[in-house]
């Protein structure tokens, strides 16, 4: 039995891992090390309700003082970890070498930035509480013209929030239809229309050429020559897993920390959440997700793995699920969709803002998209868990459509 | 044990319904209904999972 477990990355996956260790009866020392100045907090509201302005930051907290005491956690904020060595089972915290018996890697991901824009004020990415506070303050200051670069889920949410606040906002997206690389063109269009109907300007099928402005942003120049005036630019062009601190550690890093089916990266070392790439037994390939539900569940699974023998260990093979809130719509996707999949719309009632569609491939149900249709999403998710065929899914759809 | 849902927090995403369909149901009107407010002890582990998986921390168990 390990006497001390170190968790690096004090966010959702890390906190859930710590909780799971105690629930399972682990009595040893648990260190929870994070490089942020804040105690663990929840990120999804940062582009939604928190950004809209009413919510206090305490409401985001994932750990109360009571909880920390109850779980007997040794928590350190502002503690960047580096130089993991899996041979000696050591790592460095702010330059000091520390040993561990077992390690949980939960360093998540960070927002990808536009190159050469660091010196220009008014350009933000959105990943942390501090990022959200800065954008929120800029939303409140006067009547800013906002350009969102990237029409992915976070970009779309920021645009929806800005627009709800009455702020003029333009989304620039290099694909012809936002989100089409995930949802396909047809479903992507449903979401674009939602934005257009709510007053968001969309500039699609065009790349950003240059950000204009010396020390303060003035505009965004697009490759087709359009110049969009801007006081605030929010960049939402994806996330990069935080694995730099693991270079030379001996672990395999390939767009994430590579783990086996059970979340084990090396003996006594597991990874979970946005940073982890693992062999998903159900899909027969390795995947990495950036979903809230996955970070929570994988944090738990990975932590328990450390307390199990190889024979006891279970594969981690969930059906992925995530949600995105845009305007008054709850968008949910369960499974893994591919724009090339067979695609069937089951409910399309624009008046009520409701929409359900399913994705299939090789005779199997692969994903379900729901807009204000949580019940359907969960029903099809259950079907996926039971490995339903495409035919079975279509039959089920006839019953509910 | 008693299931308590904070309906001000709940956003009807039906995660709990998938885990414990005999306790939670999100109906066509998009509201969550608690079907069984006092489930029997053998439902505890499912219920605890619902508490944990709810992204809004809207569910709690009162003993
Ligand atoms: C604005 C926003 C909105 C989102 N909305 C949704 C949503 O609606 N639905 C959904 O399903 N998902 C959403 N997500 C995704 C979800 O929040 C993430 O999947 C989740 O936060 C991942 O948790 P994690 O613990 O794996 O990593 P993270 O939350 O990224 O946390 C990793 C932590 O590790 C720290 N760290 C990194 N390197 C080091 C180091 N070397 N030493 C010490 N600490 C380190 C980081 O600073 C960070 O605090 C959203 C994310 C963002 C940013
Ligand atoms: S999981 Fe939580 S938010 Fe979702 S329907 Fe259940 S109680 Fe409501």
Short mmCIF file of N, CA and C and ligand atoms in Angstrom, two decimals, chain B residues 5 9-17 24 26 32 50 53-59, ligand 2:
data_model
loop_
_atom_site.label_atom_id
_atom_site.label_comp_id
_atom_site.label_asym_id
_atom_site.label_seq_id
_atom_site.Cartn_x
_atom_site.Cartn_y
_atom_site.Cartn_z
N UNK B 5 -33.49 17.70 -4.41
CA UNK B 5 -32.94 18.37 -5.58
C UNK B 5 -33.15 19.88 -5.42
N UNK B 9 -30.80 25.15 -9.03
CA UNK B 9 -29.52 24.80 -9.66
C UNK B 9 -29.71 23.87 -10.85
N UNK B 10 -30.67 22.96 -10.75
CA UNK B 10 -30.85 21.92 -11.75
C UNK B 10 -31.07 22.53 -13.14
N UNK B 11 -30.37 22.01 -14.12
CA UNK B 11 -30.55 22.49 -15.49
C UNK B 11 -31.13 21.41 -16.40
N UNK B 12 -31.73 20.40 -15.78
CA UNK B 12 -32.44 19.36 -16.54
C UNK B 12 -31.60 18.69 -17.62
N UNK B 13 -30.35 18.42 -17.32
CA UNK B 13 -29.56 17.76 -18.38
C UNK B 13 -29.68 16.24 -18.35
N UNK B 14 -30.43 15.73 -17.40
CA UNK B 14 -30.85 14.32 -17.38
C UNK B 14 -29.74 13.30 -17.11
N UNK B 15 -28.61 13.78 -16.64
CA UNK B 15 -27.54 12.85 -16.27
C UNK B 15 -28.01 11.90 -15.18
N UNK B 16 -28.69 12.45 -14.18
CA UNK B 16 -29.16 11.63 -13.06
C UNK B 16 -30.17 10.59 -13.53
N UNK B 17 -30.98 10.98 -14.52
CA UNK B 17 -31.98 10.05 -15.04
C UNK B 17 -31.33 8.84 -15.70
N UNK B 24 -35.11 9.38 -10.95
CA UNK B 24 -35.18 10.68 -11.63
C UNK B 24 -35.75 10.53 -13.03
N UNK B 26 -36.49 13.18 -16.45
CA UNK B 26 -36.67 14.47 -17.11
C UNK B 26 -37.72 14.23 -18.18
N UNK B 32 -37.23 18.24 -14.42
CA UNK B 32 -36.86 17.02 -13.72
C UNK B 32 -37.91 16.68 -12.67
N UNK B 50 -25.25 9.61 -8.91
CA UNK B 50 -26.00 10.75 -9.46
C UNK B 50 -25.56 12.06 -8.81
N UNK B 53 -22.18 12.91 -10.29
CA UNK B 53 -22.13 13.20 -11.73
C UNK B 53 -22.90 14.46 -12.11
N UNK B 54 -23.81 14.90 -11.25
CA UNK B 54 -24.60 16.09 -11.58
C UNK B 54 -23.67 17.29 -11.72
N UNK B 55 -23.59 17.86 -12.92
CA UNK B 55 -22.64 18.96 -13.13
C UNK B 55 -22.99 20.22 -12.35
N UNK B 56 -24.19 20.27 -11.83
CA UNK B 56 -24.63 21.46 -11.09
C UNK B 56 -24.62 21.24 -9.60
N UNK B 57 -24.22 20.08 -9.15
CA UNK B 57 -24.26 19.75 -7.72
C UNK B 57 -25.64 20.05 -7.15
N UNK B 58 -26.65 19.67 -7.90
CA UNK B 58 -28.01 20.03 -7.50
C UNK B 58 -28.67 18.97 -6.61
N UNK B 59 -28.07 17.79 -6.54
CA UNK B 59 -28.71 16.70 -5.79
C UNK B 59 -28.00 16.47 -4.46
S1 LIG C 2 -28.03 15.72 -13.17
FE1 LIG C 2 -28.34 17.52 -11.90
S2 LIG C 2 -28.72 19.19 -13.31
FE2 LIG C 2 -28.97 17.29 -14.43
S3 LIG C 2 -31.17 16.85 -14.34
FE3 LIG C 2 -30.20 15.76 -12.67
S4 LIG C 2 -30.31 17.17 -10.93
FE4 LIG C 2 -30.71 18.38 -12.75
#
